[in-house]
């Protein structure tokens, strides 16, 4: 009698990456794509309406002095449709930890190992 093998098809998780620095955005996107994520890239101008259309499993927001991540983060968490989407704030700025207290589900300091970001994105994406 043949053995039946159950195969489970894993769906690719979609991440919205909001980062104004093109080089950092591409490096982070490349790493995440190579770890099985579908990446939608955005610079700093994105609204909760845009996020609703994209329908990501996780949102990663780069925080910088010229683009504090608290505005998009707060807007996403204030909207009932985007509020459940986990948000990771990725930042070199110690002020970013204050954002984490208000709206981010996780805060990761730059520079950090990209493996840490991949781990965190996986943990939050597969939680949903």
PDB file of C-alpha atoms in Angstrom:
ATOM      1  CA  UNK A   1       0.000   0.000   0.000  1.00  0.00           C
ATOM      2  CA  UNK A   2       1.472   3.414  -0.960  1.00  0.00           C
ATOM      3  CA  UNK A   3       2.242   5.893   1.761  1.00  0.00           C
ATOM      4  CA  UNK A   4       0.272   9.093   1.549  1.00  0.00           C
ATOM      5  CA  UNK A   5       2.270  12.234   2.037  1.00  0.00           C
ATOM      6  CA  UNK A   6       0.451  15.305   3.245  1.00  0.00           C
ATOM      7  CA  UNK A   7       1.889  18.403   1.609  1.00  0.00           C
ATOM      8  CA  UNK A   8       1.173  21.779   3.034  1.00  0.00           C
ATOM      9  CA  UNK A   9       1.543  24.771   0.767  1.00  0.00           C
ATOM     10  CA  UNK A  10       2.869  27.715   2.708  1.00  0.00           C
ATOM     11  CA  UNK A  11       1.537  31.017   1.518  1.00  0.00           C
ATOM     12  CA  UNK A  12       4.049  33.781   1.089  1.00  0.00           C
ATOM     13  CA  UNK A  13       3.585  36.477   3.714  1.00  0.00           C
ATOM     14  CA  UNK A  14       3.383  40.067   2.491  1.00  0.00           C
ATOM     15  CA  UNK A  15       5.312  42.835   4.218  1.00  0.00           C
ATOM     16  CA  UNK A  16       4.947  46.562   3.716  1.00  0.00           C
ATOM     17  CA  UNK A  17       8.380  48.168   4.089  1.00  0.00           C
ATOM     18  CA  UNK A  18       8.294  51.931   4.660  1.00  0.00           C
ATOM     19  CA  UNK A  19      11.841  53.318   4.459  1.00  0.00           C
ATOM     20  CA  UNK A  20      12.947  56.626   2.935  1.00  0.00           C
ATOM     21  CA  UNK A  21      16.609  55.643   2.439  1.00  0.00           C
ATOM     22  CA  UNK A  22      16.691  53.775  -0.875  1.00  0.00           C
ATOM     23  CA  UNK A  23      19.854  51.818  -0.072  1.00  0.00           C
ATOM     24  CA  UNK A  24      18.560  50.611   3.285  1.00  0.00           C
ATOM     25  CA  UNK A  25      15.126  49.855   1.812  1.00  0.00           C
ATOM     26  CA  UNK A  26      16.633  47.711  -0.950  1.00  0.00           C
ATOM     27  CA  UNK A  27      19.023  45.900   1.401  1.00  0.00           C
ATOM     28  CA  UNK A  28      16.234  45.086   3.869  1.00  0.00           C
ATOM     29  CA  UNK A  29      13.824  44.127   1.055  1.00  0.00           C
ATOM     30  CA  UNK A  30      16.437  41.865  -0.567  1.00  0.00           C
ATOM     31  CA  UNK A  31      17.068  40.063   2.724  1.00  0.00           C
ATOM     32  CA  UNK A  32      13.377  39.609   3.467  1.00  0.00           C
ATOM     33  CA  UNK A  33      12.607  38.441  -0.089  1.00  0.00           C
ATOM     34  CA  UNK A  34      15.372  35.857   0.187  1.00  0.00           C
ATOM     35  CA  UNK A  35      13.658  34.621   3.339  1.00  0.00           C
ATOM     36  CA  UNK A  36      10.329  34.003   1.657  1.00  0.00           C
ATOM     37  CA  UNK A  37       8.482  37.293   2.028  1.00  0.00           C
ATOM     38  CA  UNK A  38       6.706  39.290  -0.635  1.00  0.00           C
ATOM     39  CA  UNK A  39       7.789  42.914  -0.149  1.00  0.00           C
ATOM     40  CA  UNK A  40       5.866  46.046  -1.042  1.00  0.00           C
ATOM     41  CA  UNK A  41       8.259  48.983  -0.877  1.00  0.00           C
ATOM     42  CA  UNK A  42       7.262  52.521   0.062  1.00  0.00           C
ATOM     43  CA  UNK A  43       9.050  55.684   0.992  1.00  0.00           C
ATOM     44  CA  UNK A  44       7.703  57.919   3.734  1.00  0.00           C
ATOM     45  CA  UNK A  45       4.387  58.989   2.210  1.00  0.00           C
ATOM     46  CA  UNK A  46       1.910  56.216   2.877  1.00  0.00           C
ATOM     47  CA  UNK A  47      -1.525  56.351   4.437  1.00  0.00           C
ATOM     48  CA  UNK A  48      -3.659  53.816   6.243  1.00  0.00           C
ATOM     49  CA  UNK A  49      -5.801  53.716   3.076  1.00  0.00           C
ATOM     50  CA  UNK A  50      -2.734  52.613   1.099  1.00  0.00           C
ATOM     51  CA  UNK A  51      -2.005  49.953   3.715  1.00  0.00           C
ATOM     52  CA  UNK A  52      -5.581  48.665   3.497  1.00  0.00           C
ATOM     53  CA  UNK A  53      -5.205  48.217  -0.272  1.00  0.00           C
ATOM     54  CA  UNK A  54      -1.832  46.495   0.108  1.00  0.00           C
ATOM     55  CA  UNK A  55      -3.178  44.228   2.884  1.00  0.00           C
ATOM     56  CA  UNK A  56       0.181  43.237   4.414  1.00  0.00           C
ATOM     57  CA  UNK A  57       0.708  40.709   7.186  1.00  0.00           C
ATOM     58  CA  UNK A  58       3.347  42.967   8.815  1.00  0.00           C
ATOM     59  CA  UNK A  59       4.450  46.585   8.372  1.00  0.00           C
ATOM     60  CA  UNK A  60       8.073  47.626   8.904  1.00  0.00           C
ATOM     61  CA  UNK A  61       8.664  51.359   9.356  1.00  0.00           C
ATOM     62  CA  UNK A  62      12.115  52.920   9.190  1.00  0.00           C
ATOM     63  CA  UNK A  63      12.478  55.746  11.685  1.00  0.00           C
ATOM     64  CA  UNK A  64      14.781  58.699  11.021  1.00  0.00           C
ATOM     65  CA  UNK A  65      15.110  62.333  12.061  1.00  0.00           C
ATOM     66  CA  UNK A  66      13.587  63.554   8.792  1.00  0.00           C
ATOM     67  CA  UNK A  67      10.838  60.924   8.792  1.00  0.00           C
ATOM     68  CA  UNK A  68       9.825  60.091  12.325  1.00  0.00           C
ATOM     69  CA  UNK A  69       7.980  56.808  12.179  1.00  0.00           C
ATOM     70  CA  UNK A  70       5.475  57.909  14.793  1.00  0.00           C
ATOM     71  CA  UNK A  71       3.178  59.648  12.292  1.00  0.00           C
ATOM     72  CA  UNK A  72       2.538  56.666   9.989  1.00  0.00           C
ATOM     73  CA  UNK A  73       2.639  54.295  12.946  1.00  0.00           C
ATOM     74  CA  UNK A  74       0.056  56.296  14.896  1.00  0.00           C
ATOM     75  CA  UNK A  75      -2.167  56.650  11.831  1.00  0.00           C
ATOM     76  CA  UNK A  76      -2.064  52.904  11.154  1.00  0.00           C
ATOM     77  CA  UNK A  77      -2.921  52.051  14.752  1.00  0.00           C
ATOM     78  CA  UNK A  78      -5.735  54.656  14.862  1.00  0.00           C
ATOM     79  CA  UNK A  79      -7.548  53.014  11.924  1.00  0.00           C
ATOM     80  CA  UNK A  80      -9.757  50.045  12.856  1.00  0.00           C
ATOM     81  CA  UNK A  81      -8.869  48.238   9.612  1.00  0.00           C
ATOM     82  CA  UNK A  82      -5.083  48.572   9.939  1.00  0.00           C
ATOM     83  CA  UNK A  83      -4.829  48.450  13.733  1.00  0.00           C
ATOM     84  CA  UNK A  84      -4.536  44.629  13.877  1.00  0.00           C
ATOM     85  CA  UNK A  85      -1.569  44.597  11.454  1.00  0.00           C
ATOM     86  CA  UNK A  86       1.660  44.179  13.454  1.00  0.00           C
ATOM     87  CA  UNK A  87       4.095  47.096  13.098  1.00  0.00           C
ATOM     88  CA  UNK A  88       7.862  46.874  13.535  1.00  0.00           C
ATOM     89  CA  UNK A  89       9.747  50.163  13.932  1.00  0.00           C
ATOM     90  CA  UNK A  90      13.333  49.820  12.708  1.00  0.00           C
ATOM     91  CA  UNK A  91      15.520  52.702  13.900  1.00  0.00           C
ATOM     92  CA  UNK A  92      18.955  54.033  14.846  1.00  0.00           C
ATOM     93  CA  UNK A  93      17.266  56.586  17.081  1.00  0.00           C
ATOM     94  CA  UNK A  94      16.753  55.864  20.748  1.00  0.00           C
ATOM     95  CA  UNK A  95      13.585  57.964  20.583  1.00  0.00           C
ATOM     96  CA  UNK A  96      12.053  55.113  18.577  1.00  0.00           C
ATOM     97  CA  UNK A  97      11.530  53.167  21.777  1.00  0.00           C
ATOM     98  CA  UNK A  98       8.961  55.809  22.755  1.00  0.00           C
ATOM     99  CA  UNK A  99       7.063  54.973  19.567  1.00  0.00           C
ATOM    100  CA  UNK A 100       7.034  51.348  20.601  1.00  0.00           C
ATOM    101  CA  UNK A 101       5.204  52.300  23.738  1.00  0.00           C
ATOM    102  CA  UNK A 102       2.504  54.046  21.695  1.00  0.00           C
ATOM    103  CA  UNK A 103       1.890  52.068  18.547  1.00  0.00           C
ATOM    104  CA  UNK A 104       4.570  49.611  17.452  1.00  0.00           C
ATOM    105  CA  UNK A 105       4.322  45.928  18.217  1.00  0.00           C
ATOM    106  CA  UNK A 106       8.123  45.725  18.202  1.00  0.00           C
ATOM    107  CA  UNK A 107      11.112  48.084  17.978  1.00  0.00           C
ATOM    108  CA  UNK A 108      14.442  46.995  16.528  1.00  0.00           C
ATOM    109  CA  UNK A 109      17.547  49.178  16.676  1.00  0.00           C
ATOM    110  CA  UNK A 110      19.642  49.951  13.593  1.00  0.00           C
ATOM    111  CA  UNK A 111      22.177  48.737  12.920  1.00  0.00           C
ATOM    112  CA  UNK A 112      21.223  45.277  13.938  1.00  0.00           C
ATOM    113  CA  UNK A 113      21.602  41.959  12.282  1.00  0.00           C
ATOM    114  CA  UNK A 114      19.089  41.587   9.486  1.00  0.00           C
ATOM    115  CA  UNK A 115      18.498  38.062  10.754  1.00  0.00           C
ATOM    116  CA  UNK A 116      16.916  39.660  13.821  1.00  0.00           C
ATOM    117  CA  UNK A 117      14.514  41.579  11.584  1.00  0.00           C
ATOM    118  CA  UNK A 118      13.720  38.410   9.604  1.00  0.00           C
ATOM    119  CA  UNK A 119      13.051  36.520  12.842  1.00  0.00           C
ATOM    120  CA  UNK A 120      10.800  39.264  14.177  1.00  0.00           C
ATOM    121  CA  UNK A 121       8.932  39.601  10.864  1.00  0.00           C
ATOM    122  CA  UNK A 122       8.372  35.840  10.759  1.00  0.00           C
ATOM    123  CA  UNK A 123       7.197  35.735  14.342  1.00  0.00           C
ATOM    124  CA  UNK A 124       4.656  38.516  13.794  1.00  0.00           C
ATOM    125  CA  UNK A 125       3.566  37.438  10.292  1.00  0.00           C
ATOM    126  CA  UNK A 126       2.807  33.865  11.261  1.00  0.00           C
ATOM    127  CA  UNK A 127       1.068  34.991  14.429  1.00  0.00           C
ATOM    128  CA  UNK A 128      -1.628  36.537  12.193  1.00  0.00           C
TER     129      UNK A 128
END
